[in-house]
Every structure is written in C-alpha cells, then in structure tokens.
Amino acid sequence: MKTLKFMAATALTGAIGLTGAVGLPATAAQAEDLTLCWAAWDPANALVELSKQFEEESGHTMNFEFVPWPNFADRMLNELNSGGQLCDLLIGDSQWIGGGAENGHYVRLNDFFDNEGISMDDFAPATVYAYSTWPKGSENYYALPAMGDANGWFYRRDWFEREDIRAAYMAETGQELREPQTQRELLQIAQFFQEREIDGQTRYGAAIFTERGSEGITMGATGALYAWGFQYESEPGSYDMQGVVNGPNAVEALEFYKELYETATPPGYTDSYMGESLDAFKSGQVAMAMNWFAFFPGLYADPDIGGDTIDFFVNPPQEVAASTLGGQGISVVSYSDKQDAALEYIAWFAQPEVQAQWWELGGYSAHNSVLNDPGFVDSAPFAGDFLEAMAGVQDFWQEPAYAELLLAMQKRLHDYIVADQGTAQEALDLLVEDWTEVFEDEGLL
C-alpha cells in the first residue's frame, strides 16, 4: 500500500526520528498476527508505515483491513454486532463509542491504562471526551484517542493573491479578498467566484458536503449549525430538544447552508462527500472546499494543487467559533482472542515518541506532548488551524441508537437543502419529532 508522504514545513521540534527505538511493555504477549480495522484513506497508509516499528520491536505481525468510507460503518458495525473476530483492534468513529460500550463490543481499558501508566490527562480533552468515554464525560474509557480530526477548509491561494481577481472582488464588494472570517463572508467569497472565468475556464465557489446515503450532508451542514450556536439539548443528558434543535439560530444556519448550496457550488453537486470535494478542488472547479483535516497533508504534498497553490483555514465562526468533529479512537475488540497482543499495540501507540512519529507521517496525534510542542504550529501550514479547530469541536449524538438518529438528520437535511422540500423550520421540527421517537423507543423519554 502506498505510503503517505507528508511534506511538513519544518520538522517537529524535538521529535524522535523514525528509526529511534521505543520501548514496549515489559510483559510482551506471545507473537501474534493482529488485524487492525479502519477506513481506507491517507492516514491509514501512514499507520501502516508507523506500525512497522511495532512489528520489529514486538515480534507481532500487523495485518490491516481498510474499508472505503462509504462502506466502513455498515461493514464494521455488522462485524461487531455479529461478534465477529476479524478485528483485534478497531479505529471506530466517535459516534460508535456508546454502542461499543453498552453492547459489549469494546474492552473497557481503565485497568489496563492504570497498569501501564497511561493517563488520559496526556491527551487533548476534546478527544478524550469524544473518542474514549462512555457515558460521556465519565472516567470509563473504551478507546485511546488515535486520530484527531475536524472539518476544515482549503482554498486556491494563487487565485486569492492574483491582482486582477483581488481588484474585481474589491470592486464588487468594497472589501479585501482574504480568508473568510465569518460564515457570511465565506458565502460572499463563494458567490463571487461562482461561474467566474479564470484562465479561460468557468470556476465555481465552493465544494461542500451534500451526500445523503451515509453522513455527508450532516457533517457539512453542522459546520454552519454549530457556528450559529446549535445545540442538541437544552441541558446535557436531558434529551430536551424543543426550541434548541429547531430554534431560530438553527433555522437561520440551515437557511444559510441551503443558500451556499444553491448559489455557490458546481452544477449537479447533489450527492457529494469527501471524494467529490477533493475531486472538485483538484480539477480546478472550485475556489474553496470543505473537508477533513485528515486529507490536508496529502493536498499540501500534491504536485499540482499543493505547495504555494493551496492554503487552509478553520471553519469560520458566526455567532460562536465551532467546528464539526471528526476523528476516532482505537479500541480492543472484545471478541478477539488476541487481546493481550492488541493491548500491547495500544501501549506502544500511546507513547509520546510514537505519537510524534505519527504526526510526522501524516496522522493527527491527540497527545499533548505533540500538540503543545513549541514547533508544532510551524510544522505544517495547517497545524495552527488544526489546533484552533480542535479547541471548538462539537460532535453528533454518540448514543447507541446514533445510526437511527443520523439517518433521520440525513433525510431531513437533504430533503430541505437539495430536494427543496419545505422550509428550514419544517425540516427541523420534523427532525425533533424523529429524534423524540427514537429516544422514546430507547426508554430515554
């Protein structure tokens, strides 16, 4: 599998080289063949490279089952629900943590962390809360933060810096063309580029998420919803959604996202997610695009649209600074008969030296020793934006019934934004009804 080549601006200060030895726990398990399951994307390639060191030091052999994102949830959740033994280790989405814990799919790691001296205080609080704990905010840990991530933005820096384009933007808006500082400014810039001819080709404003089948439109629209102050409950744990999920700020944000879709995206952009966003940007269709920070190392290294051609910015605020959380924790699957060796991998992966190497290769460490290193912000052109985004991330429901909750939101958002059915208020009112029914079925209301 092709190794991701991460072209950082400068090396991380004090990072240990990839050839540096990292000690494993004193009590190593018998050599085993381990299988780690994850999605098929650039960070997975980086993890293959990183894990070679673990193989050398432990004697274990690492195998990898990487599933394309559109099929990842169905494949892995079916595997867990059937008690399958394919995966010894699973890097599962943050939304799975509730079901993984309550349904007994994941091994509770507290005793192991205590024995190995692994402290959750050493990891970014947002990632511990989102990727590791159930119930949320408790000290019950079912995963180690593995891959920090958030939904961010990138843009054609070369276009933004061209004098003719800057002059046209000033003439039309009375403002300097710059990285957008608010959601409204983002819309204005996207509309400026919409159907604008640049170098003899028609360009468009922005590539956003509109996909209905899995999670795409929810992950995209929440970037706007969170920036307007959207919350899922009036009080955490109350499941009181009336006037919150469907309140005035949520309605305004949803109307905004629909306007962005209708006035500033490429034609036919009705079912787009990660791959479509990357394709639209790489092909020169759009001036800006949203996507996960996980893809930013590969974009920056791209010989055609990387380097000085591209730049990055955090999801702009409107009422508040907020970003949609991505990323995952790594868990030991309870059905594995190789749990000792799987735990050994987690102990190795948790070490600060390995976490520094993870960042160097293109993964996103959540370890404070990496994130707080004086050289981190200058180590990549998107490193500072990543820190800013992770300071204000929000996540979708993590309830065991999250799949039903997600499908409902996918439908209501897509029906309104893409299919042009009803109003934003009606869509959110129906969503509250959908979610209320799910929570009633779960005995929570």
mmCIF file of C-alpha atoms in Angstrom, residues 45-343:
data_model
loop_
_atom_site.group_PDB
_atom_site.id
_atom_site.type_symbol
_atom_site.label_atom_id
_atom_site.label_comp_id
_atom_site.label_asym_id
_atom_site.label_seq_id
_atom_site.Cartn_x
_atom_site.Cartn_y
_atom_site.Cartn_z
ATOM 1 C CA ASN A 45 -1.477 4.367 4.845
ATOM 2 C CA ALA A 46 0.571 6.378 7.327
ATOM 3 C CA LEU A 47 -0.381 3.961 10.113
ATOM 4 C CA VAL A 48 0.887 1.004 8.073
ATOM 5 C CA GLU A 49 4.268 2.681 7.847
ATOM 6 C CA LEU A 50 4.276 3.614 11.531
ATOM 7 C CA SER A 51 3.326 0.095 12.609
ATOM 8 C CA LYS A 52 6.408 -1.452 11.004
ATOM 9 C CA GLN A 53 8.341 -0.313 14.050
ATOM 10 C CA PHE A 54 5.894 -2.092 16.349
ATOM 11 C CA GLU A 55 6.355 -5.299 14.369
ATOM 12 C CA GLU A 56 10.138 -5.053 14.642
ATOM 13 C CA GLU A 57 10.106 -4.463 18.379
ATOM 14 C CA SER A 58 7.320 -6.808 19.414
ATOM 15 C CA GLY A 59 7.613 -9.739 17.031
ATOM 16 C CA HIS A 60 3.901 -9.435 16.232
ATOM 17 C CA THR A 61 2.703 -9.208 12.642
ATOM 18 C CA MET A 62 0.260 -6.439 11.786
ATOM 19 C CA ASN A 63 -2.439 -7.017 9.210
ATOM 20 C CA PHE A 64 -4.841 -4.303 8.133
ATOM 21 C CA GLU A 65 -8.445 -4.342 6.987
ATOM 22 C CA PHE A 66 -9.201 -0.966 5.435
ATOM 23 C CA VAL A 67 -12.717 -0.361 4.129
ATOM 24 C CA PRO A 68 -13.729 2.570 1.877
ATOM 25 C CA TRP A 69 -15.587 5.248 3.804
ATOM 26 C CA PRO A 70 -18.979 4.758 2.093
ATOM 27 C CA ASN A 71 -19.000 1.133 3.296
ATOM 28 C CA PHE A 72 -16.998 1.469 6.504
ATOM 29 C CA ALA A 73 -19.805 1.867 9.025
ATOM 30 C CA ASP A 74 -22.006 -0.884 7.616
ATOM 31 C CA ARG A 75 -19.106 -3.322 7.346
ATOM 32 C CA MET A 76 -17.624 -2.715 10.781
ATOM 33 C CA LEU A 77 -20.885 -2.393 12.705
ATOM 34 C CA ASN A 78 -22.121 -5.626 11.152
ATOM 35 C CA GLU A 79 -18.861 -7.242 12.206
ATOM 36 C CA LEU A 80 -19.267 -6.028 15.785
ATOM 37 C CA ASN A 81 -22.956 -6.862 16.040
ATOM 38 C CA SER A 82 -22.301 -10.422 14.848
ATOM 39 C CA GLY A 83 -19.490 -10.951 17.374
ATOM 40 C CA GLY A 84 -17.012 -11.431 14.541
ATOM 41 C CA GLN A 85 -13.305 -11.981 15.115
ATOM 42 C CA LEU A 86 -11.950 -10.228 12.044
ATOM 43 C CA CYS A 87 -10.683 -7.209 14.011
ATOM 44 C CA ASP A 88 -8.434 -7.378 17.048
ATOM 45 C CA LEU A 89 -8.104 -3.593 17.037
ATOM 46 C CA LEU A 90 -10.660 -1.185 15.610
ATOM 47 C CA ILE A 91 -10.323 2.518 14.933
ATOM 48 C CA GLY A 92 -14.019 3.290 15.020
ATOM 49 C CA ASP A 93 -15.895 6.539 14.613
ATOM 50 C CA SER A 94 -16.537 8.667 17.673
ATOM 51 C CA GLN A 95 -20.283 8.091 17.322
ATOM 52 C CA TRP A 96 -19.804 4.358 17.885
ATOM 53 C CA ILE A 97 -18.448 4.686 21.413
ATOM 54 C CA GLY A 98 -21.847 4.468 23.123
ATOM 55 C CA GLY A 99 -22.896 1.333 21.289
ATOM 56 C CA GLY A 100 -19.416 -0.149 21.551
ATOM 57 C CA ALA A 101 -19.516 0.215 25.325
ATOM 58 C CA GLU A 102 -23.125 -0.680 26.083
ATOM 59 C CA ASN A 103 -23.269 -3.612 23.680
ATOM 60 C CA GLY A 104 -20.016 -5.074 24.946
ATOM 61 C CA HIS A 105 -18.116 -4.709 21.671
ATOM 62 C CA TYR A 106 -15.157 -2.817 23.156
ATOM 63 C CA VAL A 107 -12.900 -3.762 26.065
ATOM 64 C CA ARG A 108 -13.024 -1.296 28.957
ATOM 65 C CA LEU A 109 -9.456 -0.010 29.249
ATOM 66 C CA ASN A 110 -9.308 1.605 32.691
ATOM 67 C CA ASP A 111 -7.399 -1.152 34.478
ATOM 68 C CA PHE A 112 -5.025 -1.527 31.548
ATOM 69 C CA PHE A 113 -4.334 2.208 31.450
ATOM 70 C CA ASP A 114 -3.657 2.203 35.193
ATOM 71 C CA ASN A 115 -1.270 -0.755 34.950
ATOM 72 C CA GLU A 116 0.642 0.789 32.029
ATOM 73 C CA GLY A 117 0.729 4.313 33.442
ATOM 74 C CA ILE A 118 -1.296 5.708 30.543
ATOM 75 C CA SER A 119 -3.089 8.882 31.616
ATOM 76 C CA MET A 120 -5.957 10.415 29.703
ATOM 77 C CA ASP A 121 -4.726 13.759 31.023
ATOM 78 C CA ASP A 122 -1.937 13.438 28.452
ATOM 79 C CA PHE A 123 -4.404 13.741 25.577
ATOM 80 C CA ALA A 124 -6.415 16.701 24.313
ATOM 81 C CA PRO A 125 -9.587 16.914 26.442
ATOM 82 C CA ALA A 126 -11.949 17.163 23.450
ATOM 83 C CA THR A 127 -10.582 13.927 22.003
ATOM 84 C CA VAL A 128 -10.802 12.057 25.310
ATOM 85 C CA TYR A 129 -14.393 13.174 25.766
ATOM 86 C CA ALA A 130 -15.437 12.343 22.213
ATOM 87 C CA TYR A 131 -13.369 9.280 21.338
ATOM 88 C CA SER A 132 -12.870 7.468 24.640
ATOM 89 C CA THR A 133 -15.556 7.973 27.280
ATOM 90 C CA TRP A 134 -18.926 6.399 27.917
ATOM 91 C CA PRO A 135 -21.084 7.639 29.496
ATOM 92 C CA LYS A 136 -19.883 10.966 28.107
ATOM 93 C CA GLY A 137 -17.630 12.866 30.442
ATOM 94 C CA SER A 138 -17.205 9.890 32.762
ATOM 95 C CA GLU A 139 -13.902 8.197 33.547
ATOM 96 C CA ASN A 140 -14.884 4.990 31.771
ATOM 97 C CA TYR A 141 -12.543 4.597 28.806
ATOM 98 C CA TYR A 142 -13.208 2.312 25.853
ATOM 99 C CA ALA A 143 -10.670 3.719 23.409
ATOM 100 C CA LEU A 144 -7.390 5.601 23.233
ATOM 101 C CA PRO A 145 -7.569 8.818 21.155
ATOM 102 C CA ALA A 146 -5.976 7.793 17.878
ATOM 103 C CA MET A 147 -6.766 10.295 15.137
ATOM 104 C CA GLY A 148 -7.746 13.848 15.903
ATOM 105 C CA ASP A 149 -9.791 15.426 13.131
ATOM 106 C CA ALA A 150 -12.254 18.188 12.306
ATOM 107 C CA ASN A 151 -13.959 19.572 9.228
ATOM 108 C CA GLY A 152 -11.949 22.485 7.837
ATOM 109 C CA TRP A 153 -11.456 24.397 4.605
ATOM 110 C CA PHE A 154 -8.828 24.876 1.915
ATOM 111 C CA TYR A 155 -8.681 27.335 -0.979
ATOM 112 C CA ARG A 156 -6.839 28.390 -4.111
ATOM 113 C CA ARG A 157 -4.261 30.692 -2.630
ATOM 114 C CA ASP A 158 -2.924 31.517 -6.089
ATOM 115 C CA TRP A 159 -6.345 32.880 -7.125
ATOM 116 C CA PHE A 160 -6.833 34.798 -3.883
ATOM 117 C CA GLU A 161 -3.475 36.528 -4.423
ATOM 118 C CA ARG A 162 -3.919 37.474 -8.093
ATOM 119 C CA GLU A 163 -4.170 41.229 -8.527
ATOM 120 C CA ASP A 164 -6.891 41.109 -11.199
ATOM 121 C CA ILE A 165 -9.097 38.877 -9.026
ATOM 122 C CA ARG A 166 -8.448 40.962 -5.928
ATOM 123 C CA ALA A 167 -9.331 44.129 -7.810
ATOM 124 C CA ALA A 168 -12.562 42.579 -9.086
ATOM 125 C CA TYR A 169 -13.514 41.471 -5.584
ATOM 126 C CA MET A 170 -12.857 44.948 -4.198
ATOM 127 C CA ALA A 171 -14.935 46.499 -6.965
ATOM 128 C CA GLU A 172 -17.870 44.158 -6.314
ATOM 129 C CA THR A 173 -17.815 44.045 -2.508
ATOM 130 C CA GLY A 174 -15.778 47.008 -1.307
ATOM 131 C CA GLN A 175 -13.626 44.587 0.724
ATOM 132 C CA GLU A 176 -10.236 42.926 0.502
ATOM 133 C CA LEU A 177 -10.214 39.311 -0.668
ATOM 134 C CA ARG A 178 -8.933 37.226 2.227
ATOM 135 C CA GLU A 179 -9.545 34.050 4.170
ATOM 136 C CA PRO A 180 -13.166 34.362 5.365
ATOM 137 C CA GLN A 181 -13.569 35.484 8.935
ATOM 138 C CA THR A 182 -17.269 34.562 9.228
ATOM 139 C CA GLN A 183 -19.710 32.172 7.622
ATOM 140 C CA ARG A 184 -21.377 35.121 5.873
ATOM 141 C CA GLU A 185 -18.059 36.245 4.432
ATOM 142 C CA LEU A 186 -17.408 32.694 3.236
ATOM 143 C CA LEU A 187 -20.707 32.802 1.346
ATOM 144 C CA GLN A 188 -19.868 36.184 -0.158
ATOM 145 C CA ILE A 189 -16.494 34.933 -1.417
ATOM 146 C CA ALA A 190 -18.001 31.725 -2.784
ATOM 147 C CA GLN A 191 -20.682 33.684 -4.630
ATOM 148 C CA PHE A 192 -18.006 35.993 -6.068
ATOM 149 C CA PHE A 193 -16.196 33.028 -7.630
ATOM 150 C CA GLN A 194 -19.389 31.319 -8.812
ATOM 151 C CA GLU A 195 -19.305 30.936 -12.609
ATOM 152 C CA ARG A 196 -16.327 33.309 -12.835
ATOM 153 C CA GLU A 197 -13.994 32.776 -15.759
ATOM 154 C CA ILE A 198 -10.385 32.270 -14.688
ATOM 155 C CA ASP A 199 -7.706 31.305 -17.211
ATOM 156 C CA GLY A 200 -10.342 30.596 -19.826
ATOM 157 C CA GLN A 201 -12.370 28.193 -17.674
ATOM 158 C CA THR A 202 -15.592 28.614 -15.721
ATOM 159 C CA ARG A 203 -14.997 28.193 -11.979
ATOM 160 C CA TYR A 204 -17.348 27.808 -9.027
ATOM 161 C CA GLY A 205 -17.403 28.977 -5.440
ATOM 162 C CA ALA A 206 -17.145 26.035 -3.076
ATOM 163 C CA ALA A 207 -17.329 22.279 -2.760
ATOM 164 C CA ILE A 208 -19.427 21.313 0.276
ATOM 165 C CA PHE A 209 -20.995 18.101 1.585
ATOM 166 C CA THR A 210 -24.457 17.151 0.301
ATOM 167 C CA GLU A 211 -24.333 13.326 0.346
ATOM 168 C CA ARG A 212 -27.403 11.586 1.779
ATOM 169 C CA GLY A 213 -26.507 7.882 1.966
ATOM 170 C CA SER A 214 -24.147 7.844 4.945
ATOM 171 C CA GLU A 215 -23.324 11.029 6.907
ATOM 172 C CA GLY A 216 -22.157 13.618 4.409
ATOM 173 C CA ILE A 217 -24.797 16.337 4.483
ATOM 174 C CA THR A 218 -24.996 16.170 8.274
ATOM 175 C CA MET A 219 -21.233 16.569 8.631
ATOM 176 C CA GLY A 220 -21.319 19.525 6.249
ATOM 177 C CA ALA A 221 -24.384 21.356 7.496
ATOM 178 C CA THR A 222 -23.360 21.055 11.141
ATOM 179 C CA GLY A 223 -20.372 23.239 10.299
ATOM 180 C CA ALA A 224 -22.860 26.047 9.800
ATOM 181 C CA LEU A 225 -25.233 24.942 12.571
ATOM 182 C CA TYR A 226 -22.501 24.824 15.209
ATOM 183 C CA ALA A 227 -21.162 28.212 14.084
ATOM 184 C CA TRP A 228 -24.634 29.666 14.790
ATOM 185 C CA GLY A 229 -24.623 28.127 18.285
ATOM 186 C CA PHE A 230 -26.635 24.962 17.583
ATOM 187 C CA GLN A 231 -27.006 22.512 20.479
ATOM 188 C CA TYR A 232 -28.624 19.084 20.631
ATOM 189 C CA GLU A 233 -30.192 19.509 24.083
ATOM 190 C CA SER A 234 -31.162 22.361 26.370
ATOM 191 C CA GLU A 235 -29.160 20.590 29.112
ATOM 192 C CA PRO A 236 -26.725 17.697 28.597
ATOM 193 C CA GLY A 237 -28.445 14.393 29.251
ATOM 194 C CA SER A 238 -31.938 15.890 29.251
ATOM 195 C CA TYR A 239 -32.909 14.934 25.681
ATOM 196 C CA ASP A 240 -34.913 18.170 25.726
ATOM 197 C CA MET A 241 -34.639 19.295 22.092
ATOM 198 C CA GLN A 242 -37.675 21.507 21.574
ATOM 199 C CA GLY A 243 -36.658 25.080 20.792
ATOM 200 C CA VAL A 244 -32.997 24.066 20.673
ATOM 201 C CA VAL A 245 -32.627 21.768 17.678
ATOM 202 C CA ASN A 246 -35.364 23.748 15.913
ATOM 203 C CA GLY A 247 -34.706 27.190 17.388
ATOM 204 C CA PRO A 248 -34.246 30.448 15.447
ATOM 205 C CA ASN A 249 -30.456 30.211 15.247
ATOM 206 C CA ALA A 250 -30.670 26.668 13.855
ATOM 207 C CA VAL A 251 -33.218 27.764 11.262
ATOM 208 C CA GLU A 252 -31.003 30.661 10.173
ATOM 209 C CA ALA A 253 -27.959 28.400 9.884
ATOM 210 C CA LEU A 254 -29.817 25.824 7.833
ATOM 211 C CA GLU A 255 -31.147 28.518 5.501
ATOM 212 C CA PHE A 256 -27.561 29.730 5.122
ATOM 213 C CA TYR A 257 -26.270 26.295 4.157
ATOM 214 C CA LYS A 258 -29.050 25.917 1.586
ATOM 215 C CA GLU A 259 -28.147 29.287 0.084
ATOM 216 C CA LEU A 260 -24.489 28.238 -0.061
ATOM 217 C CA TYR A 261 -25.520 25.058 -1.868
ATOM 218 C CA GLU A 262 -27.870 26.789 -4.305
ATOM 219 C CA THR A 263 -25.735 29.814 -5.203
ATOM 220 C CA ALA A 264 -22.095 28.807 -4.888
ATOM 221 C CA THR A 265 -21.474 25.124 -5.738
ATOM 222 C CA PRO A 266 -20.735 23.322 -9.015
ATOM 223 C CA PRO A 267 -23.723 22.173 -11.075
ATOM 224 C CA GLY A 268 -25.091 18.728 -10.282
ATOM 225 C CA TYR A 269 -23.433 18.727 -6.875
ATOM 226 C CA THR A 270 -26.327 16.887 -5.212
ATOM 227 C CA ASP A 271 -24.664 13.878 -3.577
ATOM 228 C CA SER A 272 -21.132 14.876 -2.647
ATOM 229 C CA TYR A 273 -18.883 13.968 0.225
ATOM 230 C CA MET A 274 -15.158 13.571 0.825
ATOM 231 C CA GLY A 275 -14.126 12.225 -2.570
ATOM 232 C CA GLU A 276 -16.255 14.621 -4.576
ATOM 233 C CA SER A 277 -14.950 17.596 -2.613
ATOM 234 C CA LEU A 278 -11.357 16.572 -3.267
ATOM 235 C CA ASP A 279 -12.055 15.934 -6.953
ATOM 236 C CA ALA A 280 -13.739 19.308 -7.436
ATOM 237 C CA PHE A 281 -10.781 21.112 -5.913
ATOM 238 C CA LYS A 282 -8.047 19.094 -7.598
ATOM 239 C CA SER A 283 -9.672 19.528 -11.011
ATOM 240 C CA GLY A 284 -9.770 23.300 -10.606
ATOM 241 C CA GLN A 285 -13.551 23.600 -10.467
ATOM 242 C CA VAL A 286 -13.792 25.486 -7.174
ATOM 243 C CA ALA A 287 -12.059 28.257 -5.287
ATOM 244 C CA MET A 288 -12.733 26.715 -1.859
ATOM 245 C CA ALA A 289 -13.659 23.326 -0.440
ATOM 246 C CA MET A 290 -14.573 21.807 2.890
ATOM 247 C CA ASN A 291 -13.117 18.506 4.018
ATOM 248 C CA TRP A 292 -11.493 16.758 6.945
ATOM 249 C CA PHE A 293 -8.075 17.849 8.167
ATOM 250 C CA ALA A 294 -7.016 14.235 7.603
ATOM 251 C CA PHE A 295 -6.684 14.998 3.888
ATOM 252 C CA PHE A 296 -4.675 18.200 4.283
ATOM 253 C CA PRO A 297 -1.181 16.602 4.326
ATOM 254 C CA GLY A 298 -1.886 14.862 1.023
ATOM 255 C CA LEU A 299 -3.349 18.018 -0.502
ATOM 256 C CA TYR A 300 -0.354 20.092 0.515
ATOM 257 C CA ALA A 301 2.005 17.488 -0.955
ATOM 258 C CA ASP A 302 0.072 17.228 -4.237
ATOM 259 C CA PRO A 303 2.373 18.259 -7.119
ATOM 260 C CA ASP A 304 -0.436 20.019 -8.997
ATOM 261 C CA ILE A 305 -2.531 21.861 -6.400
ATOM 262 C CA GLY A 306 -0.293 21.743 -3.312
ATOM 263 C CA GLY A 307 2.553 23.906 -2.073
ATOM 264 C CA ASP A 308 2.108 27.609 -2.818
ATOM 265 C CA THR A 309 -1.096 26.941 -4.775
ATOM 266 C CA ILE A 310 -3.132 25.993 -1.698
ATOM 267 C CA ASP A 311 -3.809 27.320 1.761
ATOM 268 C CA PHE A 312 -6.073 26.347 4.663
ATOM 269 C CA PHE A 313 -8.457 27.912 7.170
ATOM 270 C CA VAL A 314 -10.520 26.796 10.126
ATOM 271 C CA ASN A 315 -14.316 26.666 9.847
ATOM 272 C CA PRO A 316 -15.307 30.345 10.233
ATOM 273 C CA PRO A 317 -17.430 31.416 13.194
ATOM 274 C CA GLN A 318 -20.722 33.268 13.014
ATOM 275 C CA GLU A 319 -22.163 33.539 16.494
ATOM 276 C CA VAL A 320 -19.524 31.218 18.011
ATOM 277 C CA ALA A 321 -16.274 29.550 16.968
ATOM 278 C CA ALA A 322 -17.043 25.890 16.309
ATOM 279 C CA SER A 323 -16.118 23.016 14.002
ATOM 280 C CA THR A 324 -17.618 19.633 13.240
ATOM 281 C CA LEU A 325 -15.635 16.912 14.965
ATOM 282 C CA GLY A 326 -14.133 14.038 13.031
ATOM 283 C CA GLY A 327 -11.541 11.565 14.165
ATOM 284 C CA GLN A 328 -11.532 8.292 16.011
ATOM 285 C CA GLY A 329 -10.253 6.329 18.963
ATOM 286 C CA ILE A 330 -8.585 2.927 18.840
ATOM 287 C CA SER A 331 -10.309 0.126 20.750
ATOM 288 C CA VAL A 332 -9.658 -3.518 21.538
ATOM 289 C CA VAL A 333 -12.483 -5.667 20.219
ATOM 290 C CA SER A 334 -13.938 -7.836 22.963
ATOM 291 C CA TYR A 335 -14.432 -10.802 20.615
ATOM 292 C CA SER A 336 -10.721 -11.007 19.782
ATOM 293 C CA ASP A 337 -8.800 -13.951 21.213
ATOM 294 C CA LYS A 338 -5.579 -11.910 20.966
ATOM 295 C CA GLN A 339 -6.447 -9.168 23.425
ATOM 296 C CA ASP A 340 -3.079 -9.215 25.205
ATOM 297 C CA ALA A 341 -1.210 -8.504 21.987
ATOM 298 C CA ALA A 342 -3.790 -5.901 20.948
ATOM 299 C CA LEU A 343 -3.340 -4.123 24.276
#
